[in-house]
Structures are given as structure tokens and as C-alpha cells.
XYZ file of C-alpha atoms in Angstrom:
638
model
C 0.013 -0.350 -0.118
C 1.221 3.572 -0.874
C 2.566 4.819 2.197
C 1.982 8.901 2.926
C 3.332 11.498 5.605
C -0.161 12.899 7.388
C -0.649 14.141 10.286
C -4.042 13.990 11.946
C -4.921 16.767 14.246
C -8.498 16.746 17.044
C -9.293 19.638 18.765
C -12.292 17.874 20.318
C -13.261 14.452 18.972
C -15.060 12.604 21.572
C -18.531 11.715 21.995
C -19.586 14.499 23.185
C -18.343 17.052 21.059
C -20.097 18.173 17.519
C -16.386 18.988 16.053
C -14.389 17.353 13.405
C -11.410 19.150 11.906
C -8.459 17.676 9.617
C -5.303 19.572 9.498
C -3.190 18.516 7.296
C 0.670 19.034 6.585
C 2.723 19.863 4.787
C 0.803 22.309 3.230
C 0.331 20.157 -0.915
C -1.427 17.684 1.012
C -5.163 18.448 0.813
C -7.274 19.928 3.281
C -11.222 19.188 3.724
C -11.749 21.445 0.540
C -9.916 20.568 -1.335
C -9.719 16.725 -0.471
C -12.218 15.599 -3.144
C -11.402 18.364 -6.492
C -9.593 15.752 -7.666
C -8.844 11.828 -7.414
C -5.369 12.494 -5.804
C -6.124 14.213 -3.066
C -8.924 12.040 -2.835
C -7.306 9.116 -2.532
C -4.593 10.641 -0.192
C -8.403 10.643 2.017
C -8.858 7.531 1.114
C -5.423 6.321 2.573
C -6.170 8.827 5.736
C -9.092 6.443 6.665
C -6.714 3.448 6.269
C -4.085 5.230 8.951
C -6.773 4.060 10.964
C -6.222 0.649 11.242
C -4.578 -1.112 14.634
C -0.838 -1.856 14.204
C -1.474 -6.298 14.662
C 0.801 -7.533 16.757
C 2.885 -4.270 17.351
C 2.941 -2.496 21.288
C -0.707 -1.397 20.001
C -2.146 -4.360 19.599
C -3.731 -6.027 23.193
C -4.265 -9.341 21.456
C -0.853 -9.773 20.783
C 1.264 -8.825 23.750
C -1.655 -8.077 26.437
C -3.102 -11.667 27.206
C -0.743 -14.769 28.497
C 1.764 -16.046 25.538
C 4.607 -13.995 26.132
C 7.306 -12.896 29.535
C 8.956 -9.311 30.220
C 11.313 -9.353 32.034
C 10.986 -6.578 34.639
C 13.516 -3.661 33.894
C 11.648 -4.286 29.813
C 7.887 -3.824 30.547
C 8.997 -0.723 32.558
C 11.063 0.830 30.375
C 9.435 0.139 26.699
C 6.637 0.302 25.105
C 5.077 -2.763 26.524
C 4.372 -1.613 29.707
C 0.965 -1.140 28.771
C 0.140 -5.033 28.058
C 2.045 -6.063 31.000
C -0.354 -3.588 33.167
C -3.557 -5.273 31.119
C -2.416 -8.599 31.592
C -2.517 -8.705 35.486
C -5.455 -7.093 35.952
C -4.253 -2.906 36.131
C -6.503 -2.439 33.379
C -7.549 1.919 35.170
C -10.980 3.972 33.480
C -8.899 7.292 34.048
C -7.107 6.926 30.853
C -7.377 3.851 30.540
C -4.664 1.601 28.321
C -5.335 0.622 24.396
C -7.550 3.121 24.288
C -9.101 2.669 21.000
C -12.624 4.241 21.986
C -11.045 7.799 21.528
C -7.428 7.855 22.338
C -4.774 10.731 20.371
C -1.400 8.136 20.339
C -1.064 5.937 17.596
C -3.895 6.630 15.312
C -5.955 4.849 18.111
C -9.018 7.381 18.098
C -11.236 5.136 16.103
C -14.248 7.503 16.291
C -12.328 9.843 14.456
C -11.696 7.143 11.909
C -15.232 6.302 11.579
C -15.787 10.611 10.987
C -13.251 10.315 8.054
C -15.074 7.400 6.896
C -18.100 8.646 6.793
C -16.264 12.088 5.581
C -15.582 9.941 2.558
C -18.659 8.160 1.564
C -20.367 12.239 2.049
C -17.980 13.337 -0.160
C -16.616 10.877 -2.412
C -19.296 11.380 -5.323
C -18.243 14.807 -5.972
C -14.804 13.848 -7.703
C -15.021 15.019 -10.761
C -11.791 12.790 -13.026
C -13.287 9.275 -11.330
C -15.220 6.869 -12.508
C -17.909 4.258 -11.177
C -16.091 1.281 -10.954
C -13.118 2.909 -9.098
C -15.112 5.861 -7.320
C -17.561 2.671 -6.277
C -14.232 0.036 -5.150
C -13.164 2.603 -2.947
C -16.423 3.403 -1.182
C -16.750 -0.497 -0.797
C -13.553 -0.756 0.948
C -14.097 2.801 3.384
C -17.467 0.693 4.494
C -15.478 -2.257 4.720
C -13.161 -0.112 8.139
C -16.342 1.690 9.084
C -17.202 -2.359 9.935
C -14.116 -3.000 11.396
C -13.455 -0.086 13.070
C -17.016 -0.721 15.175
C -16.136 -4.684 15.292
C -12.507 -3.571 17.222
C -14.416 -1.707 19.098
C -16.943 -3.651 20.250
C -15.002 -6.756 21.209
C -12.746 -4.215 23.411
C -15.999 -1.822 24.690
C -18.919 -4.023 24.245
C -21.936 -2.473 23.400
C -20.875 1.353 21.606
C -22.650 4.353 19.526
C -22.300 3.346 16.443
C -21.478 5.944 14.300
C -23.884 5.689 11.024
C -23.487 9.169 9.628
C -21.643 12.213 11.502
C -23.377 14.122 13.608
C -23.559 18.017 12.538
C -21.477 21.053 13.260
C -25.516 23.043 13.540
C -26.418 20.116 16.151
C -28.444 21.288 18.985
C -26.042 20.468 22.169
C -28.654 17.114 23.234
C -28.122 15.138 19.725
C -24.287 15.466 20.981
C -25.487 13.603 23.643
C -25.574 10.035 22.893
C -26.874 7.026 24.030
C -24.489 3.354 23.447
C -26.611 1.226 21.053
C -27.327 -2.255 22.322
C -25.435 -5.601 21.349
C -27.823 -6.846 18.929
C -27.946 -3.607 16.940
C -24.010 -3.165 16.549
C -23.717 -6.619 15.107
C -26.014 -5.949 13.122
C -25.245 -3.029 11.542
C -21.672 -3.954 10.797
C -22.840 -6.864 8.829
C -24.849 -4.448 6.537
C -22.725 -2.741 5.803
C -20.394 -6.204 5.229
C -23.040 -6.982 3.625
C -22.876 -4.124 0.717
C -19.859 -4.292 0.005
C -19.860 -8.252 -0.980
C -23.546 -7.248 -2.890
C -21.054 -4.684 -4.875
C -20.234 -5.701 -8.379
C -17.815 -3.137 -7.895
C -14.981 -4.627 -5.427
C -12.013 -6.489 -6.246
C -12.822 -10.653 -5.126
C -9.172 -10.470 -4.602
C -5.671 -8.500 -4.793
C -4.115 -8.959 -8.220
C -1.839 -5.562 -8.075
C 0.549 -7.090 -5.820
C 2.959 -4.224 -6.461
C 0.969 -1.362 -5.242
C -2.315 -2.999 -3.500
C -1.589 -5.505 -1.432
C -2.375 -5.417 2.421
C -5.952 -3.479 1.071
C -9.151 -4.731 1.162
C -10.695 -6.850 -1.484
C -13.985 -9.387 -0.807
C -12.114 -12.324 -0.104
C -10.718 -10.293 2.794
C -14.628 -8.946 4.059
C -16.125 -12.550 3.685
C -13.941 -13.755 6.002
C -14.106 -11.063 8.464
C -17.901 -11.205 8.643
C -17.224 -15.495 9.205
C -15.243 -14.722 12.011
C -17.800 -11.216 13.478
C -20.466 -13.632 13.376
C -18.602 -16.343 15.977
C -17.588 -13.483 17.668
C -21.433 -12.634 17.751
C -22.761 -16.326 18.380
C -20.345 -16.774 21.173
C -21.096 -17.176 24.345
C -18.995 -14.144 26.155
C -21.379 -11.794 23.407
C -24.852 -14.341 22.754
C -26.860 -14.040 25.465
C -24.128 -13.013 28.290
C -25.726 -13.402 32.137
C -22.709 -11.684 33.410
C -24.376 -8.146 32.142
C -28.448 -9.063 33.509
C -29.796 -5.617 34.553
C -27.242 -3.808 32.813
C -29.321 -0.909 32.077
C -28.547 2.643 30.391
C -30.736 5.384 31.952
C -33.937 4.580 29.205
C -34.411 1.828 30.736
C -32.332 -0.789 28.044
C -30.705 -3.528 28.886
C -28.190 -2.609 25.814
C -26.197 -6.348 26.826
C -29.055 -7.551 25.362
C -28.202 -11.172 27.704
C -31.444 -12.608 27.809
C -32.296 -15.099 24.807
C -33.808 -17.959 24.963
C -31.730 -21.498 23.853
C -33.296 -20.983 20.557
C -31.620 -17.683 19.721
C -28.537 -18.757 21.605
C -28.265 -21.446 18.492
C -29.412 -19.238 15.283
C -26.730 -16.719 16.032
C -24.104 -19.945 15.558
C -26.264 -21.428 12.401
C -26.041 -17.846 11.207
C -22.176 -18.182 12.210
C -21.761 -21.307 10.104
C -23.490 -20.721 7.174
C -20.486 -17.036 7.484
C -17.869 -19.404 7.750
C -19.223 -22.089 4.473
C -19.445 -18.789 1.848
C -16.160 -17.299 3.432
C -14.220 -20.706 2.498
C -15.969 -21.267 -0.791
C -15.370 -17.536 -1.859
C -11.695 -17.660 -0.482
C -11.525 -21.348 -1.898
C -12.729 -19.836 -5.183
C -10.236 -17.080 -5.695
C -7.555 -19.065 -4.836
C -6.743 -19.366 -1.285
C -6.295 -22.196 0.124
C -3.946 -23.855 3.255
C -0.016 -22.746 2.716
C 2.458 -26.008 1.310
C 5.716 -25.955 0.120
C 6.635 -29.303 -1.827
C 9.715 -28.195 -2.564
C 12.217 -26.996 -0.264
C 15.820 -26.442 -1.086
C 17.424 -26.869 1.854
C 20.572 -29.040 1.568
C 20.345 -32.614 3.119
C 17.336 -32.115 4.922
C 15.761 -34.861 6.480
C 10.981 -34.900 5.913
C 10.503 -33.652 9.404
C 12.900 -30.676 9.012
C 11.232 -29.924 5.578
C 7.882 -30.943 7.670
C 9.013 -27.838 10.233
C 10.594 -26.012 8.222
C 7.120 -25.529 5.887
C 5.564 -24.467 9.112
C 8.026 -21.480 10.117
C 7.526 -19.820 6.422
C 3.552 -19.293 6.896
C 3.215 -16.846 8.459
C 6.230 -14.741 6.648
C 6.140 -16.188 3.574
C 4.471 -13.193 1.915
C 1.513 -12.819 0.767
C 0.769 -16.430 -0.162
C -2.154 -18.371 -0.936
C -3.047 -19.146 2.768
C -2.468 -15.025 3.731
C -5.974 -14.050 3.212
C -5.722 -10.292 4.504
C -2.018 -9.356 6.351
C -1.537 -6.337 7.549
C 0.805 -4.145 4.984
C 0.465 -0.867 7.475
C 1.564 -2.494 10.830
C 5.147 -5.010 8.761
C 6.478 -7.394 12.357
C 8.778 -5.583 14.218
C 9.930 -8.021 17.647
C 12.233 -10.400 15.558
C 15.141 -9.367 17.255
C 13.415 -9.271 20.836
C 12.039 -13.045 19.573
C 15.803 -14.889 19.741
C 19.223 -14.906 22.317
C 21.451 -12.273 21.992
C 23.330 -15.788 22.216
C 21.715 -17.573 19.210
C 25.565 -18.899 18.144
C 27.872 -18.913 20.300
C 29.734 -16.449 17.495
C 26.611 -13.861 18.586
C 27.293 -13.815 22.401
C 26.502 -10.042 23.849
C 25.552 -9.350 20.986
C 23.899 -5.787 21.606
C 22.284 -4.310 18.572
C 18.781 -5.826 18.477
C 18.855 -9.013 19.519
C 17.540 -8.741 23.000
C 16.072 -12.101 23.243
C 13.571 -10.528 26.239
C 9.947 -12.210 24.852
C 9.598 -15.724 26.579
C 6.796 -17.844 26.003
C 5.394 -19.017 29.043
C 5.633 -22.839 30.109
C 1.692 -23.709 29.951
C 2.098 -21.979 26.332
C 4.419 -25.172 25.495
C 2.644 -27.746 27.089
C -0.553 -26.961 25.054
C 0.741 -28.054 21.839
C 0.348 -32.288 20.911
C 2.463 -34.728 21.354
C 3.809 -36.490 18.637
C 0.409 -38.560 17.297
C -1.381 -34.995 17.794
C -2.963 -35.219 21.104
C -3.258 -33.656 24.791
C 0.057 -34.661 26.637
C -1.637 -35.813 29.474
C -4.912 -37.839 27.196
C -2.011 -39.671 24.865
C -2.109 -43.235 26.765
C 1.673 -44.328 25.143
C 3.473 -40.431 26.119
C 4.093 -39.893 29.906
C 3.195 -37.078 31.287
C 3.846 -37.367 35.025
C 7.789 -37.579 34.403
C 7.710 -34.257 31.894
C 9.935 -32.884 32.957
C 12.559 -35.406 33.688
C 15.439 -35.307 32.455
C 15.860 -37.846 28.611
C 18.948 -38.036 26.025
C 17.907 -36.796 22.291
C 17.828 -40.358 20.747
C 17.529 -40.795 17.220
C 13.539 -40.912 16.850
C 14.344 -36.997 17.856
C 17.821 -35.715 15.740
C 15.434 -33.592 13.493
C 14.726 -31.444 16.550
C 16.996 -31.748 18.472
C 20.682 -32.196 18.830
C 21.300 -35.661 18.896
C 22.899 -37.287 22.475
C 22.262 -33.934 24.266
C 20.563 -33.893 27.290
C 16.704 -32.143 27.498
C 13.817 -32.853 29.498
C 10.908 -35.254 27.785
C 8.688 -32.043 27.886
C 9.914 -31.643 24.158
C 10.826 -35.084 23.364
C 8.322 -36.497 20.507
C 6.065 -33.711 20.392
C 4.711 -32.449 17.054
C 6.111 -30.434 14.283
C 3.850 -27.493 15.053
C 5.930 -27.233 18.995
C 9.223 -27.443 16.974
C 8.126 -25.140 14.221
C 7.009 -22.074 16.979
C 9.454 -22.500 19.939
C 13.371 -22.508 20.809
C 14.571 -23.985 23.610
C 17.535 -25.859 25.169
C 19.201 -28.340 22.816
C 16.725 -27.203 20.242
C 17.509 -26.939 16.702
C 17.208 -24.124 15.262
C 17.176 -23.407 11.036
C 18.529 -19.493 10.332
C 20.509 -17.001 9.886
C 19.954 -17.283 6.005
C 21.929 -20.404 5.324
C 19.638 -22.767 3.355
C 21.996 -25.932 4.257
C 20.868 -27.710 7.290
C 24.333 -29.405 8.779
C 24.759 -25.290 9.739
C 22.586 -25.000 11.665
C 22.218 -24.857 14.927
C 21.246 -25.502 18.389
C 20.012 -23.764 21.573
C 22.627 -23.922 24.204
C 20.543 -21.898 26.792
C 21.061 -22.931 30.652
C 23.152 -20.904 33.162
C 26.563 -19.626 31.411
C 26.260 -20.854 28.237
C 25.725 -19.005 24.832
C 21.766 -18.330 24.635
C 21.406 -18.218 28.595
C 23.472 -14.896 27.949
C 21.722 -12.605 30.231
C 21.791 -8.595 30.628
C 21.343 -6.655 33.630
C 18.327 -5.189 31.370
C 17.390 -8.208 28.944
C 16.636 -11.971 29.058
C 14.697 -14.332 28.594
C 12.959 -15.254 31.882
C 11.043 -18.544 30.607
C 13.830 -20.650 28.703
C 11.278 -20.532 25.577
C 11.630 -18.750 22.708
C 8.563 -17.149 19.846
C 10.898 -18.894 16.679
C 7.634 -18.963 14.615
C 7.657 -15.468 14.696
C 11.469 -15.083 13.253
C 12.151 -14.813 9.503
C 14.520 -17.592 8.921
C 16.352 -15.280 6.360
C 17.030 -12.586 9.588
C 21.113 -12.285 10.493
C 22.614 -12.283 13.724
C 26.099 -11.237 13.903
C 27.874 -10.555 17.165
C 27.469 -6.767 16.025
C 24.686 -6.631 14.373
C 21.110 -8.070 13.223
C 19.750 -7.227 9.485
C 15.611 -8.772 9.852
C 13.458 -10.180 7.164
C 10.062 -8.889 7.839
C 6.612 -9.166 6.796
C 3.864 -8.182 7.089
C 1.518 -9.188 10.275
C -1.318 -11.876 8.932
C -4.395 -11.023 10.343
C -6.454 -13.754 8.583
C -5.774 -17.058 7.440
C -7.235 -19.666 6.107
C -6.228 -22.160 8.348
C -8.335 -19.774 10.945
C -11.687 -20.300 8.738
C -11.214 -24.137 8.879
C -11.339 -23.833 11.991
C -13.840 -21.122 12.637
C -16.097 -23.210 10.799
C -15.142 -26.193 12.405
C -16.051 -24.568 15.868
C -20.214 -23.553 14.318
C -20.803 -26.847 12.987
C -20.108 -28.422 15.994
C -22.463 -26.268 18.010
C -24.926 -26.118 15.883
C -24.718 -30.017 17.007
C -24.151 -30.888 13.069
C -22.761 -34.349 13.127
C -18.832 -35.251 13.927
C -18.265 -36.659 10.512
C -20.091 -33.012 9.123
C -17.187 -31.461 11.943
C -13.698 -33.410 11.546
C -12.320 -33.115 7.583
C -11.775 -28.982 8.586
C -9.694 -29.881 11.592
C -8.016 -32.938 9.958
C -7.321 -30.213 6.854
C -5.378 -28.214 9.256
C -3.826 -30.959 10.970
C -2.370 -33.042 7.893
C -0.856 -29.877 6.909
C 0.665 -30.335 9.979
C 1.810 -33.930 9.383
C -0.944 -34.668 11.853
C -2.802 -37.783 11.651
C -6.818 -37.142 11.568
C -8.290 -36.381 14.531
C -10.715 -39.879 14.924
C -7.569 -42.353 14.316
C -5.510 -40.543 16.292
C -7.647 -40.733 19.514
C -9.388 -43.961 18.878
C -5.677 -45.160 18.555
C -3.894 -43.036 21.626
C -6.054 -41.604 23.777
C -6.897 -41.938 26.978
C -10.546 -40.687 26.077
C -10.685 -42.686 22.215
C -14.352 -41.320 21.733
C -13.763 -37.650 22.732
C -15.058 -36.741 19.583
C -17.924 -38.318 19.431
C -19.773 -35.874 21.598
C -20.304 -31.898 20.966
C -18.627 -31.193 24.804
C -15.233 -33.260 24.124
C -14.992 -32.761 20.455
C -15.271 -28.482 21.527
C -12.584 -28.970 23.635
C -10.668 -30.763 20.534
C -11.464 -28.382 18.655
C -10.398 -24.860 21.033
C -7.193 -26.680 21.707
C -6.500 -27.030 17.952
C -7.329 -23.352 17.289
C -5.081 -22.166 20.178
C -1.990 -25.086 18.871
C -2.101 -23.416 15.261
C -2.457 -19.832 15.621
C -0.308 -19.642 18.886
C 1.483 -16.398 19.305
C -0.726 -14.276 15.910
C -2.312 -12.366 18.395
C -5.056 -14.459 17.922
C -5.965 -15.969 21.610
C -5.883 -13.487 24.002
C -9.493 -12.570 21.724
C -10.537 -16.519 21.627
C -10.134 -17.169 25.404
C -12.620 -13.976 26.331
C -15.132 -14.818 23.601
C -15.173 -18.575 24.942
C -15.882 -16.801 28.888
C -12.982 -19.033 29.190
C -10.403 -16.028 30.853
C -11.663 -16.418 33.831
C -9.737 -19.501 34.191
C -7.226 -18.863 32.049
C -5.458 -15.744 32.345
C -5.495 -16.616 36.912
C -3.311 -19.801 35.647
C -0.026 -18.695 37.141
C 2.876 -17.800 34.252
C 5.955 -20.353 34.482
C 9.308 -21.051 32.997
C 12.240 -23.612 33.717
C 14.643 -22.144 36.065
C 17.933 -20.862 34.598
C 19.808 -20.524 37.591
C 20.994 -23.877 36.695
C 23.168 -25.802 34.293
C 22.599 -29.163 34.750
C 19.722 -30.933 32.644
C 18.000 -31.981 36.094
C 17.666 -28.345 37.925
C 17.440 -26.527 35.121
C 14.043 -28.269 33.830
C 11.566 -27.854 36.977
C 9.376 -25.899 36.219
C 9.786 -22.235 37.761
C 7.063 -19.467 39.273
C 8.336 -16.434 37.283
C 4.366 -14.586 38.139
C 1.038 -14.471 38.382
C -2.027 -12.492 36.628
C -5.189 -11.595 37.363
C -8.446 -11.062 35.529
C -11.858 -10.804 36.821
C -14.975 -10.216 35.647
C -14.684 -6.541 34.703
C -11.838 -7.317 32.149
C -13.813 -8.971 29.630
C -14.898 -4.789 28.638
C -13.057 -2.072 28.823
C -13.525 1.076 30.660
C -14.762 3.897 28.495
C -12.567 6.966 29.594
C -13.937 8.487 32.471
C -13.919 11.938 30.727
C -16.739 10.619 28.310
C -19.049 9.528 30.735
C -18.753 12.955 32.860
C -18.971 14.707 29.298
C -21.686 12.751 28.072
C -24.229 11.242 30.517
C -25.809 9.589 28.313
C -22.755 6.998 28.194
C -23.671 4.075 30.768
C -20.035 3.095 31.660
C -19.251 -1.144 31.761
C -19.563 -3.044 34.563
C -17.222 -2.283 37.466
C -15.682 0.728 36.426
């Protein structure tokens, strides 16, 4: 996408205000008065609307850093931009100046209500542009309507019901008209879906971006279909579908804005509609060429099939614009690779101080959620010794593709599924990278006390002993004094996500398990695993778990948590499933970094505890807004 240097300033753009200003610098960039006098100026305003897109996979993304996947050192959290994420994950949100304030936040383009107003300005004025044909105007209209829908959706996920901005309030409107109410939750989702349907029905909207050089990252009809599926799944999920935590939660009109009272039939209808949206999205996306990414050929020298499997799984995320990536955020190129790899990646890079800080660790509970090599949870695998998972063991031939042969590790790291080895870096684990295609030059981490990968500066180190390898491009190169990044745009929606959403929806409407399993098995097959029925029948202590709706729900949830781990999806899934009170209150643990021997190092060690309460399911509206506008009911607990 073309980049514009645009500075957006607003005198007062809160919901309690009726003024809306757009001051753009430098002088040769359009102002409101001439923004729609010609195509080139209107295009700048189009990209202004895109400019409010949340930066996925960044410090501004609560779903990426605000949950329980990543572990930070005290110094890093207190002296860097990840502090808001730390506070969010530790139950320290506040209403006076909320963290991740997308309601009216002034920094980093996080004021989504300002973004919605700019989208409305665009839609109100694009028809005036003289030097554009109808097809281009309609395409741009579709893009901005989608952005309106997405920005509303982002707000609803965070705040619950919000005031809808269907049209801008006139600057001449009486004060009372600016004192808006929050719409009901059902009204919010219905409006969002109506905007998406308008885009889907518009013949001028591109099915898929074809001009990859200039337009990748912009919205296509495939993106709209896929995001409609996700949004409808969110609307159908327990947090938003008849959530009785908010029973009796009314505004000063007496309206229950969370719509908590729903019959079982009404709740089921939400899931049925979501399943149909997923089906349509898959059908459309496959029809225009999207599918699971599989590389049939690798030019890696002397690499075993198991090692190739790992590399294929790693490349899903960072192979730019591959066939699985329905939507990537081209305004959010992943910036944290240096935090995701150890300074002492090899003995030659120890003490690197030029970008590789290695201080984004992965918590042990995230590592534990990955399956065994048999494709089932560790604690359910009758052929895997779960009770002795932390005991020391020597790496043999059957694990030599993933770990350094004859070295000592823990049973925890042995005989796990390929996604485990593709996603995580850990002591004695092989980490292919540094831009080389020669497997003989691959490295394994030495991460115990006193070893290169354990190298700890006073200010930063990996507190868990587990690194998010999944997020590091294999062509990113670390030297003794420098780091050279191979960057990639952060994913928002990919086909594996869509397949698993469909499986979830089918299970919730009680479709036969034989109709559900194929969508899960597509993802599992690409990950090198047997299908659910085969895996559970042959290896599980509960061989018929997949035949029961509750058991299959658990399988689907874990499959999503594994496949989409470290991609900013877990946080939103755990919330929408209403599992946060359990999951986000579990201790965050890692390995015992003080020791060098395998027997002592592989002890589960508490790093810190997190806190999550019922009120944390939804963000507080900043206090100043509720003081200014008494019609805005503050969220529960704030």
C-alpha cells in the first residue's frame, strides 16, 4: 500500500463533541476544502481512512501482548512501550486513562471514533470527485465501508455495545444530539454485518488483489467474506451471545444494552448464521485461489522430511502474500524479531547489543498446549509419560531432526508434534536460520546457565527459557555486532483460521462429528498429524471424546490455540469463549534458569501471577467521556 505522511489533528473529537477537524501537513497535501476536488487528493483521503487500522502484532495490539502467551523481564516492561500490555495482563486496567484506549486515544492513531468520522466524510464526499469513473469510486466506497465495519467491530470486541457512528453529527446540531447512547449489542453486530453485506453485494469490489506491487494490504471481497465469518462467530460466542453476567445492566433509558436474555433457540440461531457465513467465506476464498500453504519443494541441503515439515510450518507466517494469507496488515510489518531470538543464538553472537535482546519469552503453559507426536494432548496420550514430563532424557535418533542428538533435555521436549518445533526455541532445540539453506550449518540452542543462549544482560533476557521462534524469519541474520531483519506483514486472517472457525460453528449447531472433523483434519494433515478420529481412537485415554459435542468443542479450541499461537488470536478466543477467568489466572511459569544441569534446569518455576476478573472482559470507557456525556453507561466494575 502507498504510504502517506499524514498528521491528523483534532480539537475535540470525543462523542460528547460535535466538531470534526482534519488538518493535514505539509502544505501540499489536501485539506477538507479540496480533498475531493480531484482523484489524487481523494486517494490521499482514502489512505487516511486506512491509517486508523490497528497495528496488529505490535505494542498497540492488546491481543498480541496483553494476554498470557509472552513473558517479559521487569526492566523491559518498565522501560519500554510494552508496559500497557503488562498492566492489562495483570488486571491493572484503569478508567481514568485506559490502556489501549481505542475509544478516543490520542496516540498512535488509536482514536477509532475519529477514524469512523473520517470514513463518513469520505463516503459523504467521494461522489463529488470529477476525474474518476464509477467503478473506481464504487471500489473505494466498498473499502471504506469495510473499514467502518472493522473499526466498529474492534471497538465492540473491547467495549461491548458502543455508540454507532452511521453518520456524522452536524456541527450545527443541538448539544442534546451529541449526547449519544450506546447502541445495544445486537444492534452493533447487525449494523456491522449490514455494511459487510453491502460490500459483498457490490459488483465493483475486487474479488482479490491482483496488483500486488501497489495494493496488497488493501481490502478485497475475499477479506470481507472472511472477516464477516469471524465477526459472526464472535457474535455467536458465549461472551456476546446471551451473557447473563450483564443481566439487568441498563442505561438511563432502562435499555439492557448487552441483550443478556436470549432463548436457547435465539442463541443457536446466532451459531447457525455464523456457520453459514464461514461456509460462504471458505467457498469464495477457495474460488479465488486461497488455500492452506504447502511448499512441495525446499532447496535446503540434506534435510530430512521431518525437518522440511518444520520449515514448511515456519514459512506459513512469513512467506509474504502466500496463498493462505487472506489478509495481512501491510501497515504493520513485524518489528519484534530481535526480541524473539536470544542474543547468544550461536556462540559467535554472544553479547550482541544491536537489536537481539531475546526478552520475549513464551510461558510454559503455552508450550504444554502443543500435542504429542500422536496428535493429542500430552495428558491424554496413553503412550506418553505425562507424569515424568520434566525428567531429564537423552535425545535419540527419533528426535534428531528437532534437537541435538545425544544431548540431554527433558521428556517435555521429546516426541512432540511438528508445530511445537516450528514455533518454539528452547534448550538443545535446533533453530534453522541465519539465512543459510544448508542444514549442516543449523544451530541448536544452549540455554542453560552460563551457556550462550542464556546470556543475560542486566536489562534483558528470556525469563522462561522458551523463545517464540515462529515469529522469526529464517533469513533474519544475527552477528556479533548487528542484526539484519527480513521483515514481513503481520497476518490478520488466513485459511487455517477460517477452517477452524467453520469446524467450531458446525459443532455448536450439533452437526454430526463426521461433518466437523474434515475441517480440523485439513489443518492437522498440513501439520503432519493424523486426523482426529485416528489419533484419538489409537492413542487417547478417552478414545471417543470427538463423538461428543463437549469433547469435540475442547478439541477444536485446543486446535485453534495451537495453530494460531503467538499470532494475536488466543487473547480474543479465550475471552469470547468466556474462559479468561480460568486461563488468565493461571500462574505464568518457565524453566529454572539458575542451573546448568538438565536435572535442575528442567523444573517448572514460577515467574509471576496474572489477574483477571469479570470486569476485565470489557474495557472501561475513559472517565472523561462518561462525565461529559451522562447518557454513556460505564461498563460493569468500572
